[in-house]
């Protein structure tokens, strides 16, 4: 179960399933998964981009796979995160998700995060200036 | 505002245990009613803070609400006045209660990441640096020993921010008039503690250099708030990515099992805080339980994906 081929398949599936982060295109978490997956023979998708933008940064030494059980434990941890195991185990009550001091806080925040990568340069500037003035 | 300048004599006095208590007692403000002045409270020294809180109790008798069993003022008349004030004009007194309680809460936030730099105690000691010129300290606990973080200022700040974030989620649940002072005072105390740490352990006597570090730390704090909020609402994967970017500085070699333990610890503590009553949290007596290593059992459970060999339903 923990031989290199199955581990490579697991890493490939993890890379395809991991959620994309539009707000941080230059710092994807999948970089860390690829770092390990390289040792099992997977071809990196983002390596070409990263060498273009960050030549000066030192990258870590190539990963050396250790004990098979340790590798499997790491893959398992990633799958647990993808399945929202901890979120489902510690579900927050509605009082926490709509806090008294500002019931719309998290909803507005999620809307802003959705909108932010799509803003043009000008509208981003205008919004920045709008935030500097206390309207209420 | 407190003075930005710390002369060499003061910083030597601050780092010597015997001198600290007398200095702190002398600098405590005497009167409660005017606008609270920020003061240098050395949250880094446990001995000093324990002795200072004793002295504070004797001196001012600033109170928490009588029902909560907090500190009581010395005379019955003062007790009557303070409890009357709190009952009838809560908006006047809340900020003072918040100021005192958040100081203790912040000490609890900074406890897991506590580190010292033994070389800075000596007169001519040279503080060890890594290849990027970052001061290296000595620290105990899961974060430094198991996770393998280097005991430096940045990591202390990130560990403290993580715990402050969890408290902030709880503070947001207070009514608006209360949430603002509590969040404000907690943040202020954090940066007072950060500046004290820079002066005492890192021997940064130049205020401009300290300001640079503090401004960086503040920018990181704002980033932490956004990222962890996004992760809290969206998914464990997003929260893990946020922890990776902030706490682990986005480095490539990551122990995913430990990362999952940190996510589990955060969610567990936030749930515990959310379910706690105001009395349990707002007296300043709140303690974070355990550390991410305790989540080991859960991370060793086989995930559904590996059990069934099917792709789990991806959640955004």
Short mmCIF file of C-alpha atoms in Angstrom, two decimals:
data_model
loop_
_atom_site.label_atom_id
_atom_site.label_comp_id
_atom_site.label_asym_id
_atom_site.label_seq_id
_atom_site.Cartn_x
_atom_site.Cartn_y
_atom_site.Cartn_z
CA UNK A 1 0.00 0.00 0.00
CA UNK A 2 2.84 2.33 0.71
CA UNK A 3 5.08 1.54 -2.23
CA UNK A 4 6.38 4.44 -4.34
CA UNK A 5 3.84 3.96 -7.16
CA UNK A 6 0.78 4.23 -4.92
CA UNK A 7 2.33 7.17 -3.08
CA UNK A 8 2.91 8.91 -6.41
CA UNK A 9 -0.73 8.29 -7.32
CA UNK A 10 -1.85 9.67 -3.96
CA UNK A 11 0.22 12.81 -4.43
CA UNK A 12 -1.13 13.29 -7.95
CA UNK A 13 -4.69 13.04 -6.67
CA UNK A 14 -3.95 15.42 -3.79
CA UNK A 15 -2.56 17.95 -6.23
CA UNK A 16 -5.66 17.79 -8.38
CA UNK A 17 -8.05 18.04 -5.42
CA UNK A 18 -6.36 20.80 -3.42
CA UNK A 19 -8.44 24.04 -3.60
CA UNK A 20 -7.05 26.83 -5.75
CA UNK A 21 -6.26 30.11 -4.04
CA UNK A 22 -6.92 33.03 -6.35
CA UNK A 23 -5.69 35.59 -3.82
CA UNK A 24 -2.18 34.15 -3.56
CA UNK A 25 -1.16 32.95 -7.01
CA UNK A 26 2.56 33.07 -6.24
CA UNK A 27 2.43 31.10 -3.02
CA UNK A 28 0.37 27.96 -3.63
CA UNK A 29 0.31 25.26 -0.96
CA UNK A 30 0.61 22.71 -3.75
CA UNK A 31 4.27 23.74 -3.93
CA UNK A 32 4.91 21.71 -0.77
CA UNK A 33 3.04 18.70 -2.10
CA UNK A 34 5.04 18.86 -5.33
CA UNK A 35 8.26 19.14 -3.36
CA UNK A 36 7.57 15.68 -1.95
CA UNK A 37 5.97 14.29 -5.06
CA UNK A 38 9.09 15.05 -7.11
CA UNK A 39 10.91 12.38 -5.13
CA UNK A 40 8.37 9.85 -6.35
CA UNK A 41 8.74 10.81 -9.97
CA UNK A 42 5.87 13.24 -10.47
CA UNK A 43 6.39 16.05 -12.93
CA UNK A 44 5.88 19.47 -11.36
CA UNK A 45 3.35 21.78 -13.00
CA UNK A 46 4.35 25.02 -11.35
CA UNK A 47 8.13 24.60 -11.34
CA UNK A 48 8.53 26.53 -14.60
CA UNK A 49 6.66 29.58 -13.24
CA UNK A 50 8.50 29.57 -9.96
CA UNK A 51 11.94 29.62 -11.57
CA UNK A 52 10.85 32.61 -13.65
CA UNK A 53 9.69 34.75 -10.74
CA UNK A 54 11.97 33.76 -7.86
CA UNK A 55 15.42 33.00 -9.11
CA UNK A 56 17.13 34.55 -6.13
CA UNK A 57 15.33 32.54 -3.47
CA UNK A 58 17.09 29.43 -2.31
CA UNK A 59 14.97 26.34 -2.69
CA UNK A 60 15.33 23.54 -0.20
CA UNK A 61 17.41 20.50 -1.00
CA UNK A 62 15.51 17.77 -2.89
CA UNK A 63 13.31 15.71 -0.65
CA UNK A 64 14.53 12.29 0.40
CA UNK A 65 11.66 9.90 1.09
CA UNK A 66 11.93 8.30 4.52
CA UNK A 67 10.09 5.46 6.17
CA UNK A 68 7.06 4.28 4.17
CA UNK A 69 4.79 4.58 7.20
CA UNK A 70 5.85 8.20 7.72
CA UNK A 71 5.12 8.94 4.07
CA UNK A 72 1.70 7.35 4.34
CA UNK A 73 0.99 9.29 7.54
CA UNK A 74 1.73 12.53 5.71
CA UNK A 75 -0.51 11.58 2.78
CA UNK A 76 -3.22 10.61 5.25
CA UNK A 77 -2.94 13.96 7.01
CA UNK A 78 -3.43 15.78 3.71
CA UNK A 79 -6.50 13.72 2.89
CA UNK A 80 -7.89 14.40 6.38
CA UNK A 81 -7.46 18.13 5.73
CA UNK A 82 -9.17 17.85 2.36
CA UNK A 83 -12.10 16.02 3.95
CA UNK A 84 -12.58 18.84 6.52
CA UNK A 85 -12.21 16.29 9.29
CA UNK A 86 -11.35 18.90 11.92
CA UNK A 87 -13.96 21.39 10.76
CA UNK A 88 -16.66 18.75 11.00
CA UNK A 89 -15.40 17.55 14.35
CA UNK A 90 -15.50 21.04 15.86
CA UNK A 91 -18.51 22.60 14.12
CA UNK A 92 -19.05 26.19 15.19
CA UNK A 93 -22.51 27.28 16.39
CA UNK A 94 -24.30 30.11 14.53
CA UNK A 95 -23.46 32.58 17.33
CA UNK A 96 -19.84 32.28 16.35
CA UNK A 97 -20.41 32.55 12.60
CA UNK A 98 -22.69 35.58 12.96
CA UNK A 99 -21.04 37.34 15.92
CA UNK A 100 -23.09 39.82 17.90
CA UNK A 101 -20.75 42.73 17.37
CA UNK A 102 -20.91 42.39 13.59
CA UNK A 103 -23.19 39.68 12.22
CA UNK A 104 -22.13 40.27 8.64
CA UNK A 105 -18.40 40.15 9.32
CA UNK A 106 -17.54 36.75 7.87
CA UNK A 107 -20.05 37.02 5.01
CA UNK A 108 -18.68 40.38 3.90
CA UNK A 109 -15.14 39.09 4.27
CA UNK A 110 -15.82 36.11 2.02
CA UNK A 111 -17.46 38.39 -0.56
CA UNK A 112 -14.44 40.69 -0.54
CA UNK A 113 -12.08 37.75 -0.92
CA UNK A 114 -14.10 36.54 -3.91
CA UNK A 115 -14.10 39.97 -5.53
CA UNK A 116 -10.51 40.97 -4.82
CA UNK A 117 -8.59 39.03 -7.51
CA UNK A 118 -11.08 40.15 -10.14
CA UNK A 119 -10.77 43.89 -9.53
CA UNK A 120 -9.09 46.03 -12.10
CA UNK A 121 -6.14 48.16 -10.95
CA UNK A 122 -8.30 51.29 -10.88
CA UNK A 123 -11.20 49.83 -8.91
CA UNK A 124 -8.71 48.37 -6.41
CA UNK A 125 -7.24 51.86 -5.88
CA UNK A 126 -10.69 53.41 -5.47
CA UNK A 127 -11.64 50.76 -2.90
CA UNK A 128 -8.41 51.34 -1.04
CA UNK A 129 -9.22 55.05 -0.73
CA UNK A 130 -12.79 54.28 0.27
CA UNK A 131 -11.49 52.14 3.14
CA UNK A 132 -9.37 54.99 4.50
CA UNK A 133 -12.42 57.13 5.24
CA UNK A 134 -14.73 56.24 8.08
CA UNK A 135 -18.12 56.58 6.44
CA UNK A 136 -20.27 55.89 9.48
CA UNK B 1 2.47 57.99 24.57
CA UNK B 2 5.33 56.34 26.43
CA UNK B 3 8.82 57.45 25.52
CA UNK B 4 10.42 55.60 22.62
CA UNK B 5 13.94 55.98 23.95
CA UNK B 6 15.50 53.39 26.22
CA UNK B 7 18.84 54.34 27.61
CA UNK B 8 21.48 51.68 28.21
CA UNK B 9 21.18 52.01 31.97
CA UNK B 10 17.45 51.37 31.81
CA UNK B 11 17.73 48.35 29.58
CA UNK B 12 20.46 46.91 31.82
CA UNK B 13 18.22 47.49 34.81
CA UNK B 14 15.28 45.95 33.00
CA UNK B 15 17.14 42.75 32.25
CA UNK B 16 18.47 42.27 35.78
CA UNK B 17 15.92 40.38 37.95
CA UNK B 18 16.48 42.32 41.19
CA UNK B 19 16.12 45.73 39.61
CA UNK B 20 13.01 44.93 37.60
CA UNK B 21 10.40 44.79 40.38
CA UNK B 22 11.31 48.13 41.92
CA UNK B 23 11.34 49.82 38.51
CA UNK B 24 7.97 48.38 37.51
CA UNK B 25 6.33 49.30 40.83
CA UNK B 26 7.57 52.85 40.52
CA UNK B 27 6.25 53.25 36.98
CA UNK B 28 2.71 52.04 37.67
CA UNK B 29 0.15 54.75 37.28
CA UNK B 30 -1.59 55.85 40.46
CA UNK B 31 -5.00 57.06 39.27
CA UNK B 32 -7.64 55.00 37.48
CA UNK B 33 -10.05 57.59 36.13
CA UNK B 34 -8.05 59.50 33.48
CA UNK B 35 -7.41 57.91 30.06
CA UNK B 36 -5.19 54.86 30.55
CA UNK B 37 -1.55 55.56 29.70
CA UNK B 38 0.42 52.77 28.05
CA UNK B 39 3.18 51.56 30.29
CA UNK B 40 6.07 49.19 29.93
CA UNK B 41 4.88 46.04 31.58
CA UNK B 42 7.50 43.34 31.29
CA UNK B 43 5.38 40.44 30.29
CA UNK B 44 8.58 38.61 29.47
CA UNK B 45 9.59 38.10 33.07
CA UNK B 46 7.29 35.82 35.01
CA UNK B 47 8.78 36.74 38.38
CA UNK B 48 8.31 40.42 37.70
CA UNK B 49 4.74 40.13 36.48
CA UNK B 50 3.71 38.01 39.48
CA UNK B 51 5.25 40.48 41.92
CA UNK B 52 3.93 43.48 40.02
CA UNK B 53 0.40 42.12 40.06
CA UNK B 54 0.69 41.71 43.83
CA UNK B 55 1.87 45.28 44.19
CA UNK B 56 -0.89 46.43 41.86
CA UNK B 57 -3.51 44.73 44.00
CA UNK B 58 -2.24 46.47 47.11
CA UNK B 59 -1.78 49.88 45.51
CA UNK B 60 -4.77 50.75 43.35
CA UNK B 61 -7.44 48.18 44.07
CA UNK B 62 -8.74 48.39 40.51
CA UNK B 63 -11.62 46.00 40.42
CA UNK B 64 -13.22 43.37 38.33
CA UNK B 65 -16.91 42.89 38.97
CA UNK B 66 -17.53 41.70 42.53
CA UNK B 67 -19.59 38.70 41.34
CA UNK B 68 -16.77 37.39 39.24
CA UNK B 69 -14.63 37.19 42.35
CA UNK B 70 -11.91 39.36 40.86
CA UNK B 71 -9.63 41.76 42.64
CA UNK B 72 -11.43 43.88 45.24
CA UNK B 73 -10.59 47.48 46.18
CA UNK B 74 -9.25 47.90 49.73
CA UNK B 75 -12.00 49.90 51.40
CA UNK B 76 -15.73 49.12 51.45
CA UNK B 77 -16.43 52.63 50.15
CA UNK B 78 -14.18 52.16 47.14
CA UNK B 79 -15.81 48.80 46.50
CA UNK B 80 -19.24 50.41 46.52
CA UNK B 81 -18.18 53.16 44.16
CA UNK B 82 -16.48 50.82 41.71
CA UNK B 83 -19.29 48.26 41.61
CA UNK B 84 -21.86 51.06 41.28
CA UNK B 85 -19.89 52.55 38.43
CA UNK B 86 -19.69 49.22 36.66
CA UNK B 87 -23.39 48.58 37.12
CA UNK B 88 -24.74 51.96 36.10
CA UNK B 89 -22.21 53.24 33.60
CA UNK B 90 -20.73 50.12 32.00
CA UNK B 91 -19.50 51.93 28.95
CA UNK B 92 -17.31 54.07 31.18
CA UNK B 93 -15.67 51.24 33.07
CA UNK B 94 -15.57 48.49 30.43
CA UNK B 95 -12.40 49.76 28.86
CA UNK B 96 -10.54 49.61 32.19
CA UNK B 97 -11.75 46.09 32.88
CA UNK B 98 -10.75 45.10 29.37
CA UNK B 99 -7.31 46.69 29.76
CA UNK B 100 -6.50 44.64 32.83
CA UNK B 101 -7.97 41.36 31.68
CA UNK B 102 -6.45 41.47 28.20
CA UNK B 103 -3.04 41.96 29.76
CA UNK B 104 -3.37 38.58 31.45
CA UNK B 105 -4.92 37.01 28.37
CA UNK B 106 -2.06 38.24 26.23
CA UNK B 107 0.46 36.71 28.63
CA UNK B 108 -1.36 33.42 28.15
CA UNK B 109 -1.21 33.88 24.35
CA UNK B 110 2.50 34.52 24.45
CA UNK B 111 3.26 31.65 26.85
CA UNK B 112 3.47 28.82 24.26
CA UNK B 113 6.03 30.66 22.16
CA UNK B 114 8.06 31.95 25.10
CA UNK B 115 11.82 32.02 24.50
CA UNK B 116 14.87 33.71 26.01
CA UNK B 117 18.28 34.73 24.75
CA UNK B 118 20.73 33.80 27.51
CA UNK B 119 23.58 35.72 25.88
CA UNK B 120 21.80 39.04 26.27
CA UNK B 121 21.94 38.83 30.07
CA UNK B 122 25.74 39.18 30.02
CA UNK B 123 27.17 42.65 29.67
CA UNK B 124 29.17 41.94 26.53
CA UNK B 125 27.29 38.87 25.36
CA UNK B 126 26.95 38.41 21.63
CA UNK B 127 23.54 37.29 20.49
CA UNK B 128 23.77 34.33 18.10
CA UNK B 129 22.42 34.91 14.59
CA UNK B 130 21.49 32.63 11.74
CA UNK B 131 22.55 33.12 8.11
CA UNK B 132 19.90 35.83 7.59
CA UNK B 133 21.01 37.84 10.61
CA UNK B 134 18.01 36.80 12.70
CA UNK B 135 18.63 36.52 16.46
CA UNK B 136 18.30 32.94 17.69
CA UNK B 137 17.02 32.23 21.19
CA UNK B 138 16.31 29.23 23.35
CA UNK B 139 12.77 27.99 23.85
CA UNK B 140 10.85 25.04 25.22
CA UNK B 141 7.53 23.52 24.31
CA UNK B 142 5.89 21.73 21.40
CA UNK B 143 6.36 24.55 18.91
CA UNK B 144 10.12 24.74 19.26
CA UNK B 145 10.95 21.17 20.21
CA UNK B 146 8.52 19.02 18.20
CA UNK B 147 7.53 21.28 15.31
CA UNK B 148 11.11 22.45 15.00
CA UNK B 149 10.56 26.18 14.73
CA UNK B 150 13.58 28.33 15.45
CA UNK B 151 13.11 30.36 18.67
CA UNK B 152 13.23 33.87 17.22
CA UNK B 153 11.13 37.00 17.39
CA UNK B 154 9.14 36.29 14.25
CA UNK B 155 8.08 32.82 15.32
CA UNK B 156 7.17 34.08 18.80
CA UNK B 157 5.03 36.72 17.13
CA UNK B 158 3.31 34.20 14.86
CA UNK B 159 2.56 31.77 17.70
CA UNK B 160 1.21 34.64 19.79
CA UNK B 161 -0.87 35.93 16.86
CA UNK B 162 -2.41 32.50 16.38
CA UNK B 163 -3.62 32.45 19.98
CA UNK B 164 -4.70 36.10 19.81
CA UNK B 165 -6.71 35.28 16.70
CA UNK B 166 -8.58 32.57 18.59
CA UNK B 167 -9.41 35.05 21.36
CA UNK B 168 -10.48 37.61 18.78
CA UNK B 169 -13.02 35.18 17.34
CA UNK B 170 -14.45 34.99 20.87
CA UNK B 171 -14.33 38.77 21.44
CA UNK B 172 -16.28 39.35 18.23
CA UNK B 173 -19.18 37.56 19.90
CA UNK B 174 -19.51 40.31 22.52
CA UNK B 175 -21.85 43.23 21.88
CA UNK B 176 -20.33 45.87 19.65
CA UNK B 177 -19.68 48.35 22.47
CA UNK B 178 -17.62 45.68 24.28
CA UNK B 179 -15.95 43.91 21.40
CA UNK B 180 -14.09 47.02 20.25
CA UNK B 181 -12.24 47.84 23.50
CA UNK B 182 -11.41 44.18 24.17
CA UNK B 183 -9.93 43.62 20.70
CA UNK B 184 -8.15 46.98 20.80
CA UNK B 185 -6.55 46.42 24.20
CA UNK B 186 -5.46 42.90 23.35
CA UNK B 187 -3.70 44.14 20.23
CA UNK B 188 -2.09 47.02 22.13
CA UNK B 189 -0.79 44.71 24.86
CA UNK B 190 0.64 42.39 22.24
CA UNK B 191 2.70 45.14 20.69
CA UNK B 192 3.82 46.50 24.07
CA UNK B 193 5.01 42.98 24.88
CA UNK B 194 6.71 42.71 21.49
CA UNK B 195 8.55 45.97 22.02
CA UNK B 196 9.58 44.94 25.54
CA UNK B 197 10.91 41.71 24.13
CA UNK B 198 12.95 43.56 21.52
CA UNK B 199 14.45 45.83 24.17
CA UNK B 200 15.16 43.26 26.85
CA UNK B 201 16.19 40.15 24.91
CA UNK B 202 17.28 41.53 21.56
CA UNK B 203 19.02 44.61 22.98
CA UNK B 204 17.47 46.86 20.35
CA UNK B 205 18.11 50.27 21.79
CA UNK B 206 17.38 52.11 18.57
CA UNK B 207 13.72 53.04 18.39
CA UNK B 208 13.77 53.27 14.60
CA UNK B 209 14.93 49.68 14.22
CA UNK B 210 12.33 48.56 16.77
CA UNK B 211 9.66 50.44 14.81
CA UNK B 212 10.66 48.60 11.66
CA UNK B 213 10.23 45.22 13.38
CA UNK B 214 6.98 46.29 15.00
CA UNK B 215 5.54 47.61 11.74
CA UNK B 216 6.42 44.35 10.01
CA UNK B 217 4.80 42.46 12.86
CA UNK B 218 1.65 44.58 12.59
CA UNK B 219 1.39 43.96 8.87
CA UNK B 220 1.74 40.24 9.62
CA UNK B 221 -0.98 40.52 12.29
CA UNK B 222 -3.41 42.03 9.77
CA UNK B 223 -2.52 39.30 7.30
CA UNK B 224 -3.04 36.65 9.97
CA UNK B 225 -6.52 37.98 10.75
CA UNK B 226 -7.57 37.80 7.11
CA UNK B 227 -6.01 34.45 6.35
CA UNK B 228 -7.22 32.60 9.44
CA UNK B 229 -10.74 34.06 9.06
CA UNK B 230 -10.80 32.79 5.49
CA UNK B 231 -9.56 29.38 6.61
CA UNK B 232 -11.98 29.19 9.52
CA UNK B 233 -14.98 29.74 7.25
CA UNK B 234 -13.87 27.95 4.12
CA UNK B 235 -12.16 24.63 4.87
CA UNK B 236 -9.38 22.81 6.71
CA UNK B 237 -7.31 22.87 3.53
CA UNK B 238 -7.48 26.68 3.38
CA UNK B 239 -6.71 26.96 7.11
CA UNK B 240 -3.73 24.65 6.68
CA UNK B 241 -2.46 26.76 3.79
CA UNK B 242 -2.87 29.89 5.93
CA UNK B 243 -0.90 28.33 8.80
CA UNK B 244 1.75 27.25 6.30
CA UNK B 245 2.12 30.76 4.85
CA UNK B 246 2.15 32.56 8.20
CA UNK B 247 3.61 30.29 10.86
CA UNK B 248 5.84 28.14 8.68
CA UNK B 249 6.91 31.05 6.44
CA UNK B 250 5.84 29.21 3.30
CA UNK B 251 8.86 26.94 3.27
CA UNK B 252 8.84 23.92 1.03
CA UNK B 253 9.62 21.04 3.37
CA UNK B 254 6.61 20.66 5.64
CA UNK B 255 5.59 17.86 7.96
CA UNK B 256 1.97 17.51 6.91
CA UNK B 257 1.06 15.48 9.95
CA UNK B 258 2.18 18.28 12.26
CA UNK B 259 0.35 20.82 10.09
CA UNK B 260 -2.86 18.83 10.45
CA UNK B 261 -2.28 18.70 14.21
CA UNK B 262 -1.99 22.49 14.30
CA UNK B 263 -5.26 22.86 12.34
CA UNK B 264 -6.97 20.41 14.70
CA UNK B 265 -5.63 22.29 17.75
CA UNK B 266 -6.84 25.64 16.40
CA UNK B 267 -10.34 24.37 15.67
CA UNK B 268 -10.57 22.60 19.01
CA UNK B 269 -9.51 25.68 20.98
CA UNK B 270 -11.77 28.00 19.00
CA UNK B 271 -14.72 25.68 19.65
CA UNK B 272 -13.84 25.58 23.34
CA UNK B 273 -13.63 29.39 23.46
CA UNK B 274 -16.88 29.87 21.58
CA UNK B 275 -18.72 27.57 23.99
CA UNK B 276 -17.15 29.18 27.09
CA UNK B 277 -19.20 31.71 29.01
CA UNK B 278 -18.17 35.34 29.35
CA UNK B 279 -17.17 34.73 32.97
CA UNK B 280 -14.70 32.06 31.96
CA UNK B 281 -12.95 34.16 29.33
CA UNK B 282 -13.30 37.78 30.37
CA UNK B 283 -11.73 37.54 33.82
CA UNK B 284 -8.39 36.99 32.16
CA UNK B 285 -8.11 33.52 33.67
CA UNK B 286 -8.56 31.67 30.37
CA UNK B 287 -5.89 29.04 29.64
CA UNK B 288 -5.24 27.30 26.35
CA UNK B 289 -5.26 23.54 26.86
CA UNK B 290 -2.48 21.32 25.65
CA UNK B 291 -0.69 21.78 22.38
CA UNK B 292 -1.05 20.50 18.80
CA UNK B 293 0.82 17.31 19.71
CA UNK B 294 -2.29 16.14 21.55
CA UNK B 295 -4.12 15.89 18.21
CA UNK B 296 -1.85 12.98 17.25
CA UNK B 297 -4.61 10.40 17.76
CA UNK B 298 -6.94 12.07 15.31
CA UNK B 299 -4.33 12.49 12.62
CA UNK B 300 -3.52 8.82 12.83
CA UNK B 301 -7.08 7.84 11.97
CA UNK B 302 -7.27 6.61 8.39
CA UNK B 303 -8.89 9.17 6.15
CA UNK B 304 -11.91 8.16 4.13
CA UNK B 305 -10.01 8.62 0.91
CA UNK B 306 -7.41 6.05 1.84
CA UNK B 307 -10.04 3.73 3.26
CA UNK B 308 -12.20 3.66 0.20
CA UNK B 309 -9.59 4.41 -2.44
CA UNK B 310 -12.09 6.84 -3.92
CA UNK B 311 -11.65 10.53 -4.46
CA UNK B 312 -13.20 12.56 -1.59
CA UNK B 313 -15.72 15.20 -2.60
CA UNK B 314 -13.66 18.35 -3.00
CA UNK B 315 -14.96 21.25 -0.91
CA UNK B 316 -14.16 24.89 -1.80
#
